[in-house]
Tab-separated table of C-alpha atoms in Angstrom:
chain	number	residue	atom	x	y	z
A	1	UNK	CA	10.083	102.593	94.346
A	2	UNK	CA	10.701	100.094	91.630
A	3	UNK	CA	8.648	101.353	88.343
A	4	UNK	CA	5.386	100.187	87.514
A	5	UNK	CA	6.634	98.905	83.795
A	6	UNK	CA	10.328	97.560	85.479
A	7	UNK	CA	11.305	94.259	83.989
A	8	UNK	CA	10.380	91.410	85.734
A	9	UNK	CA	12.952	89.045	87.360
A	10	UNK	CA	12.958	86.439	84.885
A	11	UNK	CA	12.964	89.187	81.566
A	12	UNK	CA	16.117	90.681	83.200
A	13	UNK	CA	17.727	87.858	83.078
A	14	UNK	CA	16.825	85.901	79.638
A	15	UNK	CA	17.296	89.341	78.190
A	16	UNK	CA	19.798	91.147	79.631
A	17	UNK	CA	20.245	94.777	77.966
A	18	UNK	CA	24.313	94.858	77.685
A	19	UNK	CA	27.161	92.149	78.268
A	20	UNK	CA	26.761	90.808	81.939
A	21	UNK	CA	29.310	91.436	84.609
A	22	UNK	CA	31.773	88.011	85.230
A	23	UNK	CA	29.870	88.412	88.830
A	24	UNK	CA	26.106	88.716	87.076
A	25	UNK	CA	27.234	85.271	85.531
A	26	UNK	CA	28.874	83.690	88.612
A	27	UNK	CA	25.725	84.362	89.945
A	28	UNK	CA	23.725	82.729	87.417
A	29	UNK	CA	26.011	79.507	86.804
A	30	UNK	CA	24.044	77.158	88.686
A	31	UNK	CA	21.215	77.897	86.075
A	32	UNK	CA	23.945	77.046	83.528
A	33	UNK	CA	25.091	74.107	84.991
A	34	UNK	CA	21.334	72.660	85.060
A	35	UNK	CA	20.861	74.070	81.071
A	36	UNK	CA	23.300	71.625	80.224
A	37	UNK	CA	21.411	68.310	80.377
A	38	UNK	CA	18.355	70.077	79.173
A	39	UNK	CA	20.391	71.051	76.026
A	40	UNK	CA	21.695	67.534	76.130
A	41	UNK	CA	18.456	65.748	75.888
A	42	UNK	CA	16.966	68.648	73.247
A	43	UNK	CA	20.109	67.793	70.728
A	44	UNK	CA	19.957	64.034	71.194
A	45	UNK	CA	16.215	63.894	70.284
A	46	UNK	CA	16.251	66.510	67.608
A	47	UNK	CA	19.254	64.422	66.047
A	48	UNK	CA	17.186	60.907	66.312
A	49	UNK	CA	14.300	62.953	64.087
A	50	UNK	CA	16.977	64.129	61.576
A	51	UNK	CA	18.368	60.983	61.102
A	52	UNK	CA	15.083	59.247	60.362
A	53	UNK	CA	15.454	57.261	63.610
A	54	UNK	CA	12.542	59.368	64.950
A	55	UNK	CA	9.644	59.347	62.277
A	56	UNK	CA	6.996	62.268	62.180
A	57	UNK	CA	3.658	61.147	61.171
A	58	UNK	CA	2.149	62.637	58.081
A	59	UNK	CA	-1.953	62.750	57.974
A	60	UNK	CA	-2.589	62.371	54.107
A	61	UNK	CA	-5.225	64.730	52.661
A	62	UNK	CA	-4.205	67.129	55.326
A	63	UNK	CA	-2.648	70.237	55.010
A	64	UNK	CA	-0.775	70.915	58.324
A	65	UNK	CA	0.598	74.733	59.381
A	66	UNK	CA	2.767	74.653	62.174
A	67	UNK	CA	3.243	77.985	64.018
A	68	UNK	CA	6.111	78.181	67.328
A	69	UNK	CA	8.665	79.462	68.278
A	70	UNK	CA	12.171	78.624	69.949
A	71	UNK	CA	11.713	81.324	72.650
A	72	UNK	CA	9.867	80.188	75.972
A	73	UNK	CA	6.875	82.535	76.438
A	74	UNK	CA	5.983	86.329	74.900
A	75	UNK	CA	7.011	86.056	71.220
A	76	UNK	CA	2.929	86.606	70.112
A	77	UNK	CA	2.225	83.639	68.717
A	78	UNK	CA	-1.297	83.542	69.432
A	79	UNK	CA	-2.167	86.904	66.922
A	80	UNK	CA	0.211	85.130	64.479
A	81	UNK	CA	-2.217	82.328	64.949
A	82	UNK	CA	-5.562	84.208	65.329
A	83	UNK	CA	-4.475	85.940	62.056
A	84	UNK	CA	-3.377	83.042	59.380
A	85	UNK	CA	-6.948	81.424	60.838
A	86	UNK	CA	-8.369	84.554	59.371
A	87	UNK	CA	-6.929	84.271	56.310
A	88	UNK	CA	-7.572	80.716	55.424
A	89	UNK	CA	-11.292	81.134	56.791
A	90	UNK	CA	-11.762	84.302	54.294
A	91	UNK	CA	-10.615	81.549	51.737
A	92	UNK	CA	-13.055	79.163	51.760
A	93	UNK	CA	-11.070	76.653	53.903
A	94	UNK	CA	-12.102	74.281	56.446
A	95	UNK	CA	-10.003	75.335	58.924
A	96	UNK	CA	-9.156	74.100	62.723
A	97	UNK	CA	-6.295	74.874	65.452
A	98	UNK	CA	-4.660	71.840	67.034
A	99	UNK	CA	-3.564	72.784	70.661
A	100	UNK	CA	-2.266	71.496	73.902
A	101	UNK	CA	-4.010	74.209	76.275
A	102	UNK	CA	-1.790	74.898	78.558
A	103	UNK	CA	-2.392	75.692	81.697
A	104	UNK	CA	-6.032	73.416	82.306
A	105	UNK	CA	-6.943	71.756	84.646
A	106	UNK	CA	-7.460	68.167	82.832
A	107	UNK	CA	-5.585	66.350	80.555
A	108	UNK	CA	-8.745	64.907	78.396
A	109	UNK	CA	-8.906	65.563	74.455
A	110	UNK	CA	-11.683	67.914	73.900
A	111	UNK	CA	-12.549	69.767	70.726
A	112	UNK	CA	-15.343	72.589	70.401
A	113	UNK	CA	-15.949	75.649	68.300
A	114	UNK	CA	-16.603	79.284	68.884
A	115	UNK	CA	-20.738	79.201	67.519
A	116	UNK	CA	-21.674	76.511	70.171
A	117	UNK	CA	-20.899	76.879	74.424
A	118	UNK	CA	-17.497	77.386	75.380
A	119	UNK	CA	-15.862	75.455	77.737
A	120	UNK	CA	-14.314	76.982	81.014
A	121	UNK	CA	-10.528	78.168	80.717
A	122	UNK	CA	-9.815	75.572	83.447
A	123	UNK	CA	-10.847	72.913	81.035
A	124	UNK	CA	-9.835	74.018	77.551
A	125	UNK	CA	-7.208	76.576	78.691
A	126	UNK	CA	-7.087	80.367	78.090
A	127	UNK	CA	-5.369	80.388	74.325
A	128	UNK	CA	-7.787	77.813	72.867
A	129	UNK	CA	-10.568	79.479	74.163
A	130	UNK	CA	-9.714	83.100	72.961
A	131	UNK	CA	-8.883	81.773	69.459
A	132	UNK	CA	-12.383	80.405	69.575
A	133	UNK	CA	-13.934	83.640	70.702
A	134	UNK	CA	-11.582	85.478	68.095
A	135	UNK	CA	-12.269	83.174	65.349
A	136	UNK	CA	-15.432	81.327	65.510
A	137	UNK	CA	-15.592	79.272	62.565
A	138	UNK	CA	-12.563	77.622	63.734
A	139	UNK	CA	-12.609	74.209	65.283
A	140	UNK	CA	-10.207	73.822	68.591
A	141	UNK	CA	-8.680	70.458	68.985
A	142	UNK	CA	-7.391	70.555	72.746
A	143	UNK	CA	-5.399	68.310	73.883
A	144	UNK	CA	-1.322	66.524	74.190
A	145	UNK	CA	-1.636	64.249	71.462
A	146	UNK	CA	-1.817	66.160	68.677
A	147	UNK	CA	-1.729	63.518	65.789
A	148	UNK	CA	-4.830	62.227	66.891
A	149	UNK	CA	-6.407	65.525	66.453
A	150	UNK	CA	-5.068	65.782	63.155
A	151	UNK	CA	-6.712	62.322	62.485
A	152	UNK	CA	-9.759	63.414	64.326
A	153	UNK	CA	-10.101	66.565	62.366
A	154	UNK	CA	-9.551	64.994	58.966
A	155	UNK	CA	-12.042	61.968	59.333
A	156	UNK	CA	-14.532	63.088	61.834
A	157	UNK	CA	-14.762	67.042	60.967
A	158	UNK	CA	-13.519	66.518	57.247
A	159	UNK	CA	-11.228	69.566	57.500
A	160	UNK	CA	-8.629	70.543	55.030
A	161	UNK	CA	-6.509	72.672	57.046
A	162	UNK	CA	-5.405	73.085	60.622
A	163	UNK	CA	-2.277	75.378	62.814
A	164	UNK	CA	-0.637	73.273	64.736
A	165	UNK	CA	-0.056	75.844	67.592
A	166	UNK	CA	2.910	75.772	69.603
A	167	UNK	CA	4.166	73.446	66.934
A	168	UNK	CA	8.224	73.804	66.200
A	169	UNK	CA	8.691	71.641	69.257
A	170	UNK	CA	6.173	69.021	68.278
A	171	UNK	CA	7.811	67.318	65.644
A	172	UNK	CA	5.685	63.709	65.944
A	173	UNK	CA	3.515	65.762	63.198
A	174	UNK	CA	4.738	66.173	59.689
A	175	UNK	CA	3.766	69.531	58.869
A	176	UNK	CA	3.887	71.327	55.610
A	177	UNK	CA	5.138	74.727	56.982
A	178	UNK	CA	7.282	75.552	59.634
A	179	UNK	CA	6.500	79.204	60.776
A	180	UNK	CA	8.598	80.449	63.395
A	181	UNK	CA	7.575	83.448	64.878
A	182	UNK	CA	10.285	86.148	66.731
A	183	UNK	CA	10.289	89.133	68.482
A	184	UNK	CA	12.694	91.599	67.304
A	185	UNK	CA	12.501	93.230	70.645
A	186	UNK	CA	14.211	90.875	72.881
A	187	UNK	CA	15.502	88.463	69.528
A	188	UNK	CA	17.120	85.185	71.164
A	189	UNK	CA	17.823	87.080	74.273
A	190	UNK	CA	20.858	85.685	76.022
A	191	UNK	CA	21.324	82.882	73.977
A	192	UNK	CA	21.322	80.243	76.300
A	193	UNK	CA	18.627	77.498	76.848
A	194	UNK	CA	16.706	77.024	80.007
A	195	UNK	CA	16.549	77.765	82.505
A	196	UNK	CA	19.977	80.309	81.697
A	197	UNK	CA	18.249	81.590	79.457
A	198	UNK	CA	14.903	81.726	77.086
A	199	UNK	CA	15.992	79.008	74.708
A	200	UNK	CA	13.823	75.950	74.222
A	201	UNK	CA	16.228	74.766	71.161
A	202	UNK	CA	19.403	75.702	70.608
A	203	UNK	CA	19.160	78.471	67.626
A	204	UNK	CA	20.246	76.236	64.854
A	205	UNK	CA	17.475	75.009	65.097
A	206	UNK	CA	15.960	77.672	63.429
A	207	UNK	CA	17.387	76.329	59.714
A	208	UNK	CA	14.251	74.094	60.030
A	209	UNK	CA	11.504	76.910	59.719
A	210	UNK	CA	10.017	77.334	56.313
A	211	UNK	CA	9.192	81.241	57.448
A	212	UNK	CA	10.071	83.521	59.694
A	213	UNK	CA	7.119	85.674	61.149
A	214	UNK	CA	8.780	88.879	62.424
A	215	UNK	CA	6.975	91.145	65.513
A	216	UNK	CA	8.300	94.090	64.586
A	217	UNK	CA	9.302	96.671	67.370
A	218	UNK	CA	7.217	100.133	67.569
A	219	UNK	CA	9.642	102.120	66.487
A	220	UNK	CA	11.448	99.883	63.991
A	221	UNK	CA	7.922	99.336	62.297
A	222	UNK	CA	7.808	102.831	61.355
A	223	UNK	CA	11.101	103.125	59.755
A	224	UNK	CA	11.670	102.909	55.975
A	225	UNK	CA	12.793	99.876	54.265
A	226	UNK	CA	16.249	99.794	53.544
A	227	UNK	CA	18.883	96.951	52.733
A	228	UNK	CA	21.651	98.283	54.468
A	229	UNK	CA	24.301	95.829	55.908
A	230	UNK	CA	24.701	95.495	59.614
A	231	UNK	CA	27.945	96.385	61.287
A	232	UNK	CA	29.098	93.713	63.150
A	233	UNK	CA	26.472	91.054	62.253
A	234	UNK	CA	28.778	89.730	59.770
A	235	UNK	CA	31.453	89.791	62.148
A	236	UNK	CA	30.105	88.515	65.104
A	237	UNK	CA	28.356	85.549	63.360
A	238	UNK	CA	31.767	84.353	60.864
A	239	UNK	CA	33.440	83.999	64.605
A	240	UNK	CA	34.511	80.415	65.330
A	241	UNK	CA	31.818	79.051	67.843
A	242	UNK	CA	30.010	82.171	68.285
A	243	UNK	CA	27.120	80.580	69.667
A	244	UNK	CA	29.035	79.451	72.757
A	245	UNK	CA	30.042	83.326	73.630
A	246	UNK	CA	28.386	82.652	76.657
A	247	UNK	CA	29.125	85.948	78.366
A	248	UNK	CA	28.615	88.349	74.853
A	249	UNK	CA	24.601	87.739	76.148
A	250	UNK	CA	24.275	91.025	74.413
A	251	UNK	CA	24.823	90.216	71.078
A	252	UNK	CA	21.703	88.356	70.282
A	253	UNK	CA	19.494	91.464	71.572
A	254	UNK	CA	18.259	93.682	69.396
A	255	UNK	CA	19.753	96.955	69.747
A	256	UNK	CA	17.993	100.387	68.870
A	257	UNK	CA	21.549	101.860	67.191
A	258	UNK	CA	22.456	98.816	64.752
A	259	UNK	CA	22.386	100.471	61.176
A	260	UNK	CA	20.312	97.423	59.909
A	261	UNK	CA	16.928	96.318	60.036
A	262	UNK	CA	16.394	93.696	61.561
A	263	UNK	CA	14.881	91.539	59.634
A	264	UNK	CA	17.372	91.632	56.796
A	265	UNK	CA	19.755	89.071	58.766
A	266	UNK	CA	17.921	88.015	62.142
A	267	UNK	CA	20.369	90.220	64.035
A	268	UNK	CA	23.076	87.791	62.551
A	269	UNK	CA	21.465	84.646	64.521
A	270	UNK	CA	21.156	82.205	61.345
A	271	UNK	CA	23.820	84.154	58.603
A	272	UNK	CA	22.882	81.023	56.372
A	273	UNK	CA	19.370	81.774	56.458
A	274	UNK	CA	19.455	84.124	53.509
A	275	UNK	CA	16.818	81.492	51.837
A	276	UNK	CA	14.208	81.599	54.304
A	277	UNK	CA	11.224	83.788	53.573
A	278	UNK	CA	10.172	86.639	56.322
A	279	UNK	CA	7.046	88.194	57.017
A	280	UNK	CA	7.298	90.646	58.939
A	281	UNK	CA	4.227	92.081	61.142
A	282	UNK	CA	3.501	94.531	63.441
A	283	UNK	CA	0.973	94.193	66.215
A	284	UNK	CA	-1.288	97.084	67.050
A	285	UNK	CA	-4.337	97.765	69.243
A	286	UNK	CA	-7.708	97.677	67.081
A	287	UNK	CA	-10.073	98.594	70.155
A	288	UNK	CA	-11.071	99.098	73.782
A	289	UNK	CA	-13.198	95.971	74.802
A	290	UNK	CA	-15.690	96.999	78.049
A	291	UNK	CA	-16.812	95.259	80.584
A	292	UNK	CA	-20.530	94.388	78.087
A	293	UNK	CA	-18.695	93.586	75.372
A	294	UNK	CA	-18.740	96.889	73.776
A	295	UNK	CA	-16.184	98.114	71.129
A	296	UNK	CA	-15.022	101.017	71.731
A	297	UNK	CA	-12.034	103.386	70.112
A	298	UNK	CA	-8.495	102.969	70.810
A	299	UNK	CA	-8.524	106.739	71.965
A	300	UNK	CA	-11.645	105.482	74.797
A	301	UNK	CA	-8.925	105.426	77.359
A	302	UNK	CA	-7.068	108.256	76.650
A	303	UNK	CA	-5.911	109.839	80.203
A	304	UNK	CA	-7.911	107.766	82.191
A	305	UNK	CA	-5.877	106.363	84.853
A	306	UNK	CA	-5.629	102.608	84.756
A	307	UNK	CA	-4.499	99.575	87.018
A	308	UNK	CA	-3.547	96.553	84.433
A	309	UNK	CA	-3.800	93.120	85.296
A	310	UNK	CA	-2.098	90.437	83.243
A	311	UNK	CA	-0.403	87.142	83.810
A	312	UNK	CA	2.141	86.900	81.063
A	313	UNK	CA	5.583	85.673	80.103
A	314	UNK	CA	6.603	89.237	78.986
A	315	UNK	CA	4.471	91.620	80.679
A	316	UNK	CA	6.479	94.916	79.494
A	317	UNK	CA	4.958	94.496	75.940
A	318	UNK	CA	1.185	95.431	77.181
A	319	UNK	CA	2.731	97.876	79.388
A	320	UNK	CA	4.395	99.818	76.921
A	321	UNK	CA	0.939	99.399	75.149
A	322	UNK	CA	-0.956	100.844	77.347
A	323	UNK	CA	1.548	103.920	77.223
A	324	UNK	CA	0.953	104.189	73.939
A	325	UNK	CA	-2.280	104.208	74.036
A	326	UNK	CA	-2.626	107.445	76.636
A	327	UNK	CA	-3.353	105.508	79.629
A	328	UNK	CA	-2.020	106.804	82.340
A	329	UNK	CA	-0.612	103.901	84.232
A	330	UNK	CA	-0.885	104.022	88.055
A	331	UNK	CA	-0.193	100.597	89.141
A	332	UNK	CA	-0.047	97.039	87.871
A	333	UNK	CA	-0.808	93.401	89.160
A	334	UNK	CA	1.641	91.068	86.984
A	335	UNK	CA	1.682	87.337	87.406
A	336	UNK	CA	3.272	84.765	85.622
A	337	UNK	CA	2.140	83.106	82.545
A	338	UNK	CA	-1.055	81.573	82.436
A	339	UNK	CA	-1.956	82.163	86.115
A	340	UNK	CA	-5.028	81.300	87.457
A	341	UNK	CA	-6.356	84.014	89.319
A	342	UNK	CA	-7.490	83.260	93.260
A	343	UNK	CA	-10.550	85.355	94.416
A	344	UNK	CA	-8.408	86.718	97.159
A	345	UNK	CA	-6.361	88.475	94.428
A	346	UNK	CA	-8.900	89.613	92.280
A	347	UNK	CA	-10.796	91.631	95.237
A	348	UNK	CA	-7.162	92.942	96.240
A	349	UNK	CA	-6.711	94.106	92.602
A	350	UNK	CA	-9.996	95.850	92.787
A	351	UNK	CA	-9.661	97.504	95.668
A	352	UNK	CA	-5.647	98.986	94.406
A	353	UNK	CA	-8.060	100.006	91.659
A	354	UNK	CA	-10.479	102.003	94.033
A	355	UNK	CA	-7.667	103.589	96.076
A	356	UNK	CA	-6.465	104.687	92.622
A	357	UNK	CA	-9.304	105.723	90.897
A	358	UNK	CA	-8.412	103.472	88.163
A	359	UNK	CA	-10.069	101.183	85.705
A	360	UNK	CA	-8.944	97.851	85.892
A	361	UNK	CA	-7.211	96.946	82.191
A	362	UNK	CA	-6.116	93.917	80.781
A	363	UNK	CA	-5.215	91.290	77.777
A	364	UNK	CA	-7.817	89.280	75.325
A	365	UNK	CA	-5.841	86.532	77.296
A	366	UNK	CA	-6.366	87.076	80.798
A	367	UNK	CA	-9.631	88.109	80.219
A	368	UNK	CA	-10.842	84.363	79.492
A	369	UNK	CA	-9.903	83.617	82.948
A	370	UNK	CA	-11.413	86.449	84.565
A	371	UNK	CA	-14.984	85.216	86.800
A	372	UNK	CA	-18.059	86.438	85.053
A	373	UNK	CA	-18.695	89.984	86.615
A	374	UNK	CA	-15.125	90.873	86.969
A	375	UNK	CA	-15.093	94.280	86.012
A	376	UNK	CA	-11.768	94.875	83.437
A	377	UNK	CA	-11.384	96.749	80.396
A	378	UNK	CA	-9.818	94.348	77.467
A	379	UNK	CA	-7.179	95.872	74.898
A	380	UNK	CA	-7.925	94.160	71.400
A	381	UNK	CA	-4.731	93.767	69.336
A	382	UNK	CA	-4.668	93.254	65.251
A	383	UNK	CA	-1.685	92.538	62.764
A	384	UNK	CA	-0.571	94.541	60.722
A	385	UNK	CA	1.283	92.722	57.815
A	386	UNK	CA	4.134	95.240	56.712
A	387	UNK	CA	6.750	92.749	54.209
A	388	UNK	CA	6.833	89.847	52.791
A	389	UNK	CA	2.888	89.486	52.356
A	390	UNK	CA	3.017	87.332	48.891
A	391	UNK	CA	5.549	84.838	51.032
A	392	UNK	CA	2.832	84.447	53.864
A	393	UNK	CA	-0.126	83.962	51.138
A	394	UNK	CA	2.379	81.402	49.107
A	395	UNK	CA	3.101	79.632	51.968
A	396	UNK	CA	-1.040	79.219	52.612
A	397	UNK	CA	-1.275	78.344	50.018
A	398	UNK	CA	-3.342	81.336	49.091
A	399	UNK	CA	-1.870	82.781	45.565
A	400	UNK	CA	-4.980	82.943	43.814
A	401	UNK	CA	-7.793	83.394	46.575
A	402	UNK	CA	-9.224	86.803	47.058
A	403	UNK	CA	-6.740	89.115	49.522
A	404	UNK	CA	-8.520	89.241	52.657
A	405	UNK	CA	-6.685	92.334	53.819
């Protein structure tokens, strides 16, 4: 029986553990073959911007945060979000979060805030509207054209500040930061674009980020600082074309027995990075949401057996959260990202539940697009700034404001 917290499909094979078999990739070279004109069309567009042929649009008297990443999916950008919003609200800004919603069911420009009636997830999409939950004195700006929601925000809402979520991609904005936020877990994973891999630009891409927001792993969070150099980093990333070692998939992972933090050198992605600030975070449940609403204590769900329910990119990260929060995990319903969930499959999850004796459990995320009387137990998650704080607050803009933290 195939464990309950097993990879899925798609993680095993964007981020492959160890070096894959010549067979693993003969396998997989159709899905190389079709990454090619993918990565084709990415470089010729990204070179049109950097030669000025391509013109992003700046919105004077507008101070414009972008925060993405150049994974697909599961790198927590939406706490990286739901925290800088924090942060600039706590300092007197006018703040609002341009967004695409992905995943709704229209395509009109809509723009609300968390103190009036929400909109359905179907129409705003389920990130927008737990950022407005989250952060109420925010202003979401939903919708594909983002410029005019910077415009819109500036001249009809007189704001002074807004995220451009999702934003690395979106370069028809000028911004004035360039977050880029990465998950030392999984790090680049195989290194090749999609659909081979999780790349939605190739990783050089990365010299264009003003910061690097790092997701620290559980256990690497807890270690103490130390600049010690990396064996092999150095090596692997002075090799001539070492970003086309298609089949050394391993070497942009992680791995639990490099000598080095991580965050000193990116696991040796971007050696020339050295110049590029890093905060580095670490995500951590804050509370048990219940069914009414109720807070309740991380330890509420200590060895209560659970059934979770997500629809996410990367499930294994709430699994592994659940773990560590004393669950005991009998089953699990995973979908993929953003899934709308039929009422066929949310009476079949509660009645896995019932056979188990388990509480339904799941994400601030999926639990926008849960019905209204859906029973499910919601794990709240904070950050936890560990390094690099007086680069975040710098790059805020925040120096002299009162900390919020």
């Amino acid at each position: 029986m195939t464990p309950v917290d097993a990879p899925t499909a798609i993680e095993r094979v964007f981020y492959p553990p160890s070096p894959e078999p010549w067979e693993r990739r003969m396998l997989l070279s159709p899905l190389t073959v079709l990454s090619w004109p993918y990565a084709a069309a990415v470089h010729v567009r990204g070179a049109l911007y950097d030669a000025g042929l391509l013109r992003a649009e700046r919105v004077e008297g507008l101070k414009v945060l972008s925060v993405g990443n150049v994974n697909v999916g599961g790198t927590g950008k939406t706490p990286a979000v739901l925290h800088l919003a924090e942060q600039l609200v706590q300092s007197g800004r006018k703040v609002g979060i341009l967004t695409r919603g992905y995943g709704r069911a229209t395509r009109e420009p809509l723009t609300f805030i968390g103190t009036e009636p929400l909109p359905s997830a179907d129409v705003a999409g389920d990130e927008p509207l737990l950022l407005a939950r989250r952060c109420p004195q925010v202003r979401l700006f939903v919708g594909s054209d983002r410029v005019a929601s910077a415009y819109r925000a500036r001249d009809e809402f007189g704001l002074d500040t807004v995220l451009l979520d999702d934003g690395f991609q979106h370069r028809r904005l000028a911004r004035d930061e360039d977050f880029v936020v990465v998950d030392e877990s999984v790090g680049l994973g195989n290194g090749h674009m999609l659909p081979r891999g999780p790349l939605r630009e190739p990783r050089g891409s990365l010299r264009r980020a003003t910061l690097f927001w790092l997701r620290a792993t559980a256990t690497s969070a807890a270690a103490t600082p130390s600049p010690r150099l990396a064996r092999g980093v150095d090596a692997v990333a002075q090799e001539p074309h070492a970003h086309a070692h298609q089949g050394d998939t391993h070497r942009w992972v992680p791995t639990g027995d490099s000598p080095e933090r991580f965050a000193d050198t990116l696991g040796g992605w971007l050696p020339a990075s050295q110049g590029i600030p890093r905060v580095r975070t670490r995500y951590r449940p804050t509370a048990w949401v219940d069914p009414e609403g109720v807070l309740h204590p991380v330890t509420a769900m200590t060895a209560q057996p659970v059934l979770a329910l997500a629809g996410l990119a990367r499930p294994g990260g709430f699994l592994q959260t659940l773990r560590s929060l004393g669950t005991e995990l009998r089953e699990a319903a995973l979908f993929p990202d953003h899934h709308r969930f039929t009422a066929d499959e949310l009476r079949d999850v509660q009645a896995r539940a019932v056979r188990q004796g388990a509480r339904v459990v799941t994400t601030e995320k999926d639990a926008v697009r849960l019905p209204q009387g859906f029973e499910a137990w919601v794990v709240r998650l904070g950050v936890e700034i560990l390094e690099g704080e007086s680069h975040l607050r710098r790059a805020l803009g925040l120096e002299d404001a009162p900390r919020g933290l």
